[in-house]
Short mmCIF file of C-alpha atoms in Angstrom, two decimals:
data_model
loop_
_atom_site.label_atom_id
_atom_site.label_comp_id
_atom_site.label_asym_id
_atom_site.label_seq_id
_atom_site.Cartn_x
_atom_site.Cartn_y
_atom_site.Cartn_z
CA UNK A 1 -2.03 -39.34 -29.56
CA UNK A 2 -1.06 -36.10 -30.46
CA UNK A 3 2.73 -34.39 -30.65
CA UNK A 4 3.00 -33.25 -27.11
CA UNK A 5 1.10 -36.58 -25.69
CA UNK A 6 4.20 -38.70 -27.71
CA UNK A 7 6.65 -36.71 -26.08
CA UNK A 8 6.00 -36.76 -22.61
CA UNK A 9 5.09 -40.63 -22.96
CA UNK A 10 8.93 -41.19 -24.83
CA UNK A 11 10.93 -38.81 -22.27
CA UNK A 12 9.33 -41.11 -19.31
CA UNK A 13 9.15 -44.49 -20.66
CA UNK A 14 4.94 -44.38 -20.95
CA UNK A 15 3.40 -46.17 -23.99
CA UNK A 16 3.43 -43.80 -27.01
CA UNK A 17 1.45 -44.38 -30.30
CA UNK A 18 3.46 -43.53 -32.49
CA UNK A 19 7.38 -42.68 -32.17
CA UNK A 20 7.18 -38.98 -31.77
CA UNK A 21 9.02 -36.64 -34.68
CA UNK A 22 9.90 -32.42 -33.72
CA UNK A 23 12.01 -29.81 -35.03
CA UNK A 24 12.60 -26.80 -34.11
CA UNK A 25 10.81 -23.98 -35.41
CA UNK A 26 13.71 -22.09 -36.87
CA UNK A 27 14.49 -25.34 -38.91
CA UNK A 28 11.41 -26.08 -40.79
CA UNK A 29 9.98 -23.51 -43.42
CA UNK A 30 6.64 -21.75 -42.99
CA UNK A 31 4.45 -22.51 -45.94
CA UNK A 32 2.32 -25.84 -47.81
CA UNK A 33 5.19 -28.02 -47.11
CA UNK A 34 5.27 -27.59 -43.83
CA UNK A 35 1.84 -27.45 -42.91
CA UNK A 36 1.21 -30.26 -45.00
CA UNK A 37 4.20 -32.68 -42.76
CA UNK A 38 2.39 -31.61 -39.49
CA UNK A 39 -0.92 -32.28 -40.16
CA UNK A 40 1.05 -35.87 -40.92
CA UNK A 41 2.37 -35.98 -37.05
CA UNK A 42 5.82 -33.77 -38.03
CA UNK A 43 5.74 -31.99 -34.07
CA UNK A 44 7.69 -27.99 -32.84
CA UNK A 45 10.23 -28.52 -29.65
CA UNK A 46 9.77 -24.56 -28.72
CA UNK A 47 13.27 -23.54 -26.19
CA UNK A 48 11.58 -20.46 -24.27
CA UNK A 49 12.75 -18.76 -21.33
CA UNK A 50 12.13 -19.03 -17.79
CA UNK A 51 14.25 -16.03 -16.21
CA UNK A 52 16.00 -13.05 -16.37
CA UNK A 53 18.91 -12.37 -15.16
CA UNK A 54 20.58 -9.18 -14.42
CA UNK A 55 24.54 -7.93 -13.36
CA UNK A 56 24.41 -5.04 -11.43
CA UNK A 57 27.29 -2.01 -11.88
CA UNK A 58 28.83 -3.68 -14.97
CA UNK A 59 27.99 -2.62 -18.59
CA UNK A 60 27.96 -4.24 -22.10
CA UNK A 61 30.11 -1.44 -24.79
CA UNK A 62 30.17 -2.64 -28.14
CA UNK A 63 31.81 -1.23 -31.07
CA UNK A 64 31.85 -3.05 -34.91
CA UNK A 65 33.97 -3.04 -37.54
CA UNK A 66 33.87 -4.40 -41.07
CA UNK A 67 33.77 -8.66 -39.89
CA UNK A 68 34.27 -8.22 -36.29
CA UNK A 69 32.24 -7.83 -33.02
CA UNK A 70 33.95 -6.11 -30.24
CA UNK A 71 32.05 -6.71 -26.67
CA UNK A 72 33.72 -5.22 -23.66
CA UNK A 73 32.43 -5.97 -20.35
CA UNK A 74 33.56 -2.68 -17.70
CA UNK A 75 32.90 -3.58 -14.20
CA UNK A 76 33.87 -1.72 -10.81
CA UNK A 77 37.01 -4.19 -11.05
CA UNK A 78 38.78 -3.84 -14.80
CA UNK A 79 37.43 -4.66 -18.09
CA UNK A 80 37.39 -7.92 -20.07
CA UNK A 81 36.84 -8.08 -23.58
CA UNK A 82 35.47 -10.66 -26.40
CA UNK A 83 35.67 -10.75 -30.13
CA UNK A 84 33.16 -12.15 -32.60
CA UNK A 85 33.46 -12.98 -36.37
CA UNK A 86 29.57 -11.70 -38.16
CA UNK A 87 28.02 -11.55 -41.32
CA UNK A 88 29.48 -15.71 -41.27
CA UNK A 89 27.01 -17.32 -43.28
CA UNK A 90 23.07 -18.66 -41.66
CA UNK A 91 22.03 -21.22 -43.42
CA UNK A 92 19.27 -19.34 -44.68
CA UNK A 93 18.24 -18.39 -40.91
CA UNK A 94 18.88 -21.97 -39.25
CA UNK A 95 21.71 -20.32 -36.90
CA UNK A 96 24.37 -17.42 -36.25
CA UNK A 97 25.61 -15.58 -38.15
CA UNK A 98 28.60 -14.84 -36.05
CA UNK A 99 31.40 -17.21 -34.04
CA UNK A 100 33.85 -15.92 -31.19
CA UNK A 101 36.97 -15.66 -31.64
CA UNK A 102 38.13 -14.43 -28.49
CA UNK A 103 37.17 -14.46 -25.04
CA UNK A 104 36.74 -13.12 -22.36
CA UNK A 105 39.93 -14.59 -19.97
CA UNK A 106 42.96 -13.99 -21.62
CA UNK A 107 45.60 -13.57 -18.53
CA UNK A 108 45.65 -14.13 -14.63
CA UNK A 109 43.77 -10.99 -14.54
CA UNK A 110 40.68 -11.49 -16.39
CA UNK A 111 39.15 -14.25 -13.86
CA UNK A 112 39.13 -11.26 -11.46
CA UNK A 113 36.28 -9.28 -13.60
CA UNK A 114 34.43 -12.52 -13.81
CA UNK A 115 34.22 -13.36 -10.75
CA UNK A 116 32.78 -9.97 -10.16
CA UNK A 117 30.09 -10.29 -12.40
CA UNK A 118 28.91 -13.93 -11.46
CA UNK A 119 29.27 -12.71 -7.64
CA UNK A 120 26.95 -9.56 -8.65
CA UNK A 121 24.52 -11.40 -11.10
CA UNK A 122 20.74 -10.91 -9.96
CA UNK A 123 18.33 -13.93 -10.78
CA UNK A 124 14.50 -13.16 -11.19
CA UNK A 125 11.93 -15.45 -12.20
CA UNK A 126 9.60 -14.84 -16.21
CA UNK A 127 7.15 -17.60 -16.41
CA UNK A 128 4.67 -15.29 -18.88
CA UNK A 129 6.18 -15.48 -22.27
CA UNK A 130 6.74 -18.97 -21.60
CA UNK A 131 2.96 -19.80 -20.53
CA UNK A 132 1.45 -17.65 -23.53
CA UNK A 133 3.13 -19.49 -25.80
CA UNK A 134 3.12 -23.52 -24.09
CA UNK A 135 -0.94 -22.39 -24.57
CA UNK A 136 -1.00 -21.87 -28.10
CA UNK A 137 0.51 -24.74 -29.17
CA UNK A 138 -1.04 -26.71 -27.55
CA UNK A 139 -0.64 -30.13 -28.60
CA UNK A 140 1.54 -30.02 -31.88
CA UNK A 141 3.87 -30.02 -29.41
CA UNK A 142 6.39 -29.37 -26.57
CA UNK A 143 7.85 -26.13 -24.77
CA UNK A 144 11.30 -26.56 -22.81
CA UNK A 145 13.23 -24.03 -20.68
CA UNK A 146 17.60 -24.82 -19.71
CA UNK A 147 19.25 -22.46 -17.36
CA UNK A 148 22.43 -22.75 -20.01
CA UNK A 149 25.59 -24.86 -19.54
CA UNK A 150 27.37 -26.76 -16.27
CA UNK A 151 29.62 -24.32 -14.32
CA UNK A 152 32.42 -26.51 -16.51
CA UNK A 153 31.42 -26.27 -19.56
CA UNK A 154 29.99 -22.39 -19.53
CA UNK A 155 33.81 -21.24 -18.59
CA UNK A 156 34.78 -23.19 -21.68
CA UNK A 157 32.42 -22.65 -23.90
CA UNK A 158 31.77 -18.50 -23.47
CA UNK A 159 34.35 -17.74 -21.37
CA UNK A 160 37.82 -18.77 -22.32
CA UNK A 161 37.76 -21.62 -25.57
CA UNK A 162 39.41 -24.96 -25.32
CA UNK A 163 43.10 -24.05 -25.55
CA UNK A 164 43.03 -21.92 -23.14
CA UNK A 165 40.58 -24.17 -20.03
CA UNK A 166 43.72 -26.95 -21.51
CA UNK A 167 46.49 -24.62 -20.33
CA UNK A 168 45.12 -23.23 -17.35
CA UNK A 169 43.91 -26.95 -15.75
CA UNK A 170 47.63 -27.79 -15.48
CA UNK A 171 49.67 -24.27 -14.54
CA UNK A 172 46.36 -22.62 -13.01
CA UNK A 173 43.90 -25.11 -11.60
CA UNK A 174 43.30 -23.78 -8.63
CA UNK A 175 42.11 -20.55 -10.01
CA UNK A 176 40.10 -22.28 -12.42
CA UNK A 177 38.22 -24.19 -9.87
CA UNK A 178 37.66 -21.44 -7.54
CA UNK A 179 35.76 -19.82 -10.31
CA UNK A 180 34.17 -23.41 -11.05
CA UNK A 181 32.49 -23.27 -7.29
CA UNK A 182 31.62 -19.58 -8.21
CA UNK A 183 29.80 -20.26 -11.28
CA UNK A 184 28.07 -23.75 -9.53
CA UNK A 185 25.86 -21.85 -7.32
CA UNK A 186 24.87 -19.83 -9.78
CA UNK A 187 23.47 -22.38 -11.23
CA UNK A 188 21.60 -23.80 -9.10
CA UNK A 189 20.42 -20.67 -8.34
CA UNK A 190 19.08 -20.70 -11.97
CA UNK A 191 17.21 -23.86 -11.99
CA UNK A 192 15.85 -23.19 -8.41
CA UNK A 193 13.70 -20.78 -10.09
CA UNK A 194 13.99 -22.63 -13.02
CA UNK A 195 12.42 -25.26 -10.71
CA UNK A 196 9.19 -23.35 -9.71
CA UNK A 197 8.52 -22.12 -13.95
CA UNK A 198 5.50 -24.38 -14.92
CA UNK A 199 7.75 -25.40 -17.84
CA UNK A 200 8.54 -29.10 -17.01
CA UNK A 201 10.84 -30.21 -19.84
CA UNK A 202 14.03 -28.57 -19.24
CA UNK A 203 17.89 -29.07 -20.56
CA UNK A 204 21.25 -28.24 -18.90
CA UNK A 205 23.01 -27.68 -21.39
CA UNK A 206 26.05 -29.19 -22.80
CA UNK A 207 26.78 -29.91 -25.92
CA UNK A 208 28.96 -32.43 -24.98
CA UNK A 209 31.84 -34.67 -26.98
CA UNK A 210 33.91 -37.29 -25.27
CA UNK A 211 37.32 -35.70 -27.61
CA UNK A 212 36.66 -32.74 -25.83
CA UNK A 213 35.60 -33.80 -22.48
CA UNK A 214 37.21 -37.52 -21.86
CA UNK A 215 35.57 -39.27 -19.15
CA UNK A 216 38.16 -37.62 -15.90
CA UNK A 217 37.38 -34.43 -17.00
CA UNK A 218 33.87 -35.60 -17.25
CA UNK A 219 33.13 -37.65 -13.46
CA UNK A 220 35.21 -34.70 -11.81
CA UNK A 221 32.90 -31.64 -13.55
CA UNK A 222 29.39 -32.46 -15.29
CA UNK A 223 28.52 -35.71 -13.58
CA UNK A 224 28.30 -34.64 -9.66
CA UNK A 225 26.87 -30.76 -11.54
CA UNK A 226 23.73 -33.31 -13.03
CA UNK A 227 23.23 -35.46 -10.11
CA UNK A 228 22.78 -32.08 -7.68
CA UNK A 229 20.65 -30.23 -10.72
CA UNK A 230 18.74 -33.67 -11.40
CA UNK A 231 17.41 -34.09 -8.02
CA UNK A 232 16.28 -30.44 -7.40
CA UNK A 233 14.13 -30.40 -10.90
CA UNK A 234 12.86 -33.17 -9.70
CA UNK A 235 11.06 -32.61 -6.40
CA UNK A 236 9.28 -30.31 -9.01
CA UNK A 237 7.93 -33.27 -11.20
CA UNK A 238 10.51 -31.12 -13.76
CA UNK A 239 11.63 -34.49 -16.77
CA UNK A 240 15.44 -33.22 -16.74
CA UNK A 241 17.62 -34.16 -20.20
CA UNK A 242 21.26 -32.56 -20.96
CA UNK A 243 21.93 -31.57 -24.82
CA UNK A 244 24.87 -34.39 -25.70
CA UNK A 245 25.25 -34.02 -29.24
CA UNK A 246 28.58 -35.71 -29.91
CA UNK A 247 30.39 -38.95 -29.38
CA UNK A 248 29.74 -40.74 -26.31
CA UNK A 249 30.51 -44.18 -25.93
CA UNK A 250 33.54 -43.47 -23.03
CA UNK A 251 31.25 -41.72 -21.03
CA UNK A 252 27.86 -43.69 -21.55
CA UNK A 253 28.25 -45.68 -17.97
CA UNK A 254 29.09 -42.70 -16.40
CA UNK A 255 25.63 -40.96 -18.31
CA UNK A 256 23.91 -43.41 -16.64
CA UNK A 257 24.70 -42.36 -12.64
CA UNK A 258 24.16 -38.38 -14.39
CA UNK A 259 19.97 -38.67 -12.48
CA UNK A 260 18.73 -37.66 -16.87
CA UNK A 261 16.00 -38.37 -17.59
CA UNK A 262 17.49 -38.21 -21.31
CA UNK A 263 19.79 -37.38 -23.57
CA UNK A 264 18.93 -34.51 -26.02
CA UNK A 265 20.83 -34.41 -28.93
CA UNK A 266 22.27 -37.86 -29.03
CA UNK A 267 23.87 -38.39 -32.42
CA UNK A 268 24.52 -42.01 -33.70
CA UNK A 269 26.64 -43.18 -36.20
CA UNK A 270 28.03 -41.45 -38.92
CA UNK A 271 27.61 -38.27 -36.76
CA UNK A 272 28.23 -40.20 -33.71
CA UNK A 273 30.61 -43.10 -32.57
CA UNK A 274 27.42 -44.79 -30.40
CA UNK A 275 24.97 -46.77 -31.82
CA UNK A 276 21.09 -46.83 -30.57
CA UNK A 277 20.71 -49.99 -29.88
CA UNK A 278 24.74 -49.70 -27.87
CA UNK A 279 22.44 -46.95 -25.82
CA UNK A 280 19.54 -48.77 -25.28
CA UNK A 281 21.51 -51.41 -23.82
CA UNK A 282 23.24 -49.17 -21.56
CA UNK A 283 21.48 -47.34 -20.49
CA UNK A 284 17.75 -49.74 -19.98
CA UNK A 285 14.97 -47.95 -18.86
CA UNK A 286 16.92 -45.25 -16.90
CA UNK A 287 17.91 -42.41 -19.77
CA UNK A 288 15.33 -41.51 -22.59
CA UNK A 289 16.73 -41.08 -26.29
CA UNK A 290 15.47 -38.02 -27.92
CA UNK A 291 17.31 -37.91 -31.13
CA UNK A 292 19.34 -36.36 -33.44
CA UNK A 293 19.41 -37.50 -37.38
CA UNK A 294 22.81 -36.33 -38.22
CA UNK A 295 23.33 -33.46 -40.91
CA UNK A 296 24.97 -35.46 -43.66
CA UNK A 297 22.63 -38.11 -43.40
CA UNK A 298 19.72 -35.52 -45.23
CA UNK A 299 22.77 -35.49 -48.27
CA UNK A 300 22.40 -38.70 -48.95
CA UNK A 301 19.26 -39.67 -51.10
CA UNK A 302 15.55 -40.70 -50.88
CA UNK A 303 16.07 -44.63 -50.53
CA UNK A 304 19.08 -44.42 -48.80
CA UNK A 305 17.86 -42.09 -46.11
CA UNK A 306 14.72 -44.04 -45.92
CA UNK A 307 17.10 -47.30 -44.40
CA UNK A 308 18.65 -45.38 -42.26
CA UNK A 309 15.33 -43.97 -40.70
CA UNK A 310 14.32 -47.53 -40.58
CA UNK A 311 18.22 -49.04 -39.18
CA UNK A 312 17.43 -46.05 -36.20
CA UNK A 313 13.89 -46.87 -35.87
CA UNK A 314 14.75 -51.18 -35.75
CA UNK A 315 17.37 -50.51 -32.91
CA UNK A 316 15.08 -48.69 -31.39
CA UNK A 317 12.65 -52.00 -30.92
CA UNK A 318 10.26 -51.61 -29.42
CA UNK A 319 11.23 -48.14 -28.92
CA UNK A 320 10.10 -46.97 -25.73
CA UNK A 321 12.35 -43.91 -24.12
CA UNK A 322 12.68 -42.89 -27.85
CA UNK A 323 12.15 -40.15 -29.69
CA UNK A 324 13.27 -38.57 -33.31
CA UNK A 325 14.48 -35.22 -33.70
CA UNK A 326 16.49 -32.02 -35.50
CA UNK A 327 19.81 -30.35 -32.84
CA UNK A 328 21.79 -29.03 -35.57
CA UNK A 329 22.12 -26.94 -38.32
CA UNK A 330 20.21 -29.12 -41.34
CA UNK A 331 21.23 -27.88 -45.34
CA UNK A 332 18.64 -26.14 -46.55
CA UNK A 333 18.62 -27.33 -50.04
CA UNK A 334 17.88 -30.91 -48.50
CA UNK A 335 15.64 -29.94 -45.80
CA UNK A 336 12.74 -30.33 -46.66
CA UNK A 337 13.13 -33.77 -48.89
CA UNK A 338 14.92 -35.04 -45.43
CA UNK A 339 11.98 -34.03 -43.36
CA UNK A 340 9.54 -35.96 -46.44
CA UNK A 341 11.10 -38.86 -46.06
CA UNK A 342 11.46 -39.02 -42.13
CA UNK A 343 8.05 -38.20 -41.72
CA UNK A 344 6.88 -41.00 -44.22
CA UNK A 345 8.89 -43.77 -42.81
CA UNK A 346 7.83 -42.08 -38.40
CA UNK A 347 4.21 -42.65 -40.06
CA UNK A 348 4.97 -46.59 -42.37
CA UNK A 349 7.38 -48.01 -39.50
CA UNK A 350 6.78 -45.98 -35.98
CA UNK A 351 4.57 -47.35 -34.50
CA UNK A 352 4.76 -48.71 -31.15
CA UNK A 353 6.07 -51.33 -30.83
CA UNK A 354 8.48 -51.63 -32.62
CA UNK A 355 9.28 -54.95 -33.85
CA UNK A 356 12.99 -56.34 -34.07
CA UNK A 357 12.13 -58.00 -37.25
CA UNK A 358 11.47 -54.70 -38.37
#
């Protein structure tokens, strides 16, 4: 069974021969060690675009000044500005070298500008490149596509930040919810285009962490969106997940109601607060786990890391609806050694069904 087959079997509660183990290409430097790891079963998970987005009558201007990038969006109803800290360490290319420090929405007048941006957004399908990448990859892994964050998370992460959101949720909730409603409709348009694409695996954002998005917010703003998108995408035969890489113990019951097929980036302790066993007991055969091996474990000794991977596999017993991945930055000085430890453990202990007595 090749990697692609294993992943599809894992995400749909089939019967893979081994627990799938995949990472994104930017986490895997090229060279002899890469070839050896891939020959031993390590696969690739490649994000691809399935559409293009255009915004009529909107222009962007950028200006760099030392370690900052200022980006101004100009519209017929006004301008908004965001700022990035740039030239940050990129961990040998694994992550971006910039971080947003100022958001578009800073005052009440900025809402109308952002509303104009979404009102004039045009979504156009663009499947060609995705098909080429998937064809070239063959059985060595999987491609997946995404329409980006849910409306709530896009508003927070891209448009206003957590501090401004927290204030406006109390003082200006009507304006917040009007914008969220507009974003919701535009996001559904995006996911309708994705539903018609040939790409089977679809991710919805979202970087959920219970300390930032508590169960009340999750239930009111995220859950209905997941349910609507999941229903839409599943009608077209998609396998649907959401990137939830934070602490999930409190919203775990709500996640079961989401309609999602899998949680991408599921991070067990010591990074998260929900272990594999508890997650599987809660989600049964409704929600599969595409697990993120926590970054901090790459600093451990080989023996300690191997025991940790063995523990994860044991907690997943019998191992169906479960796969291993890397979805956060891995320290470059330790990553290849860590990949070798994980690959060895999967080959030795990851054959299904996994015994609880592992």
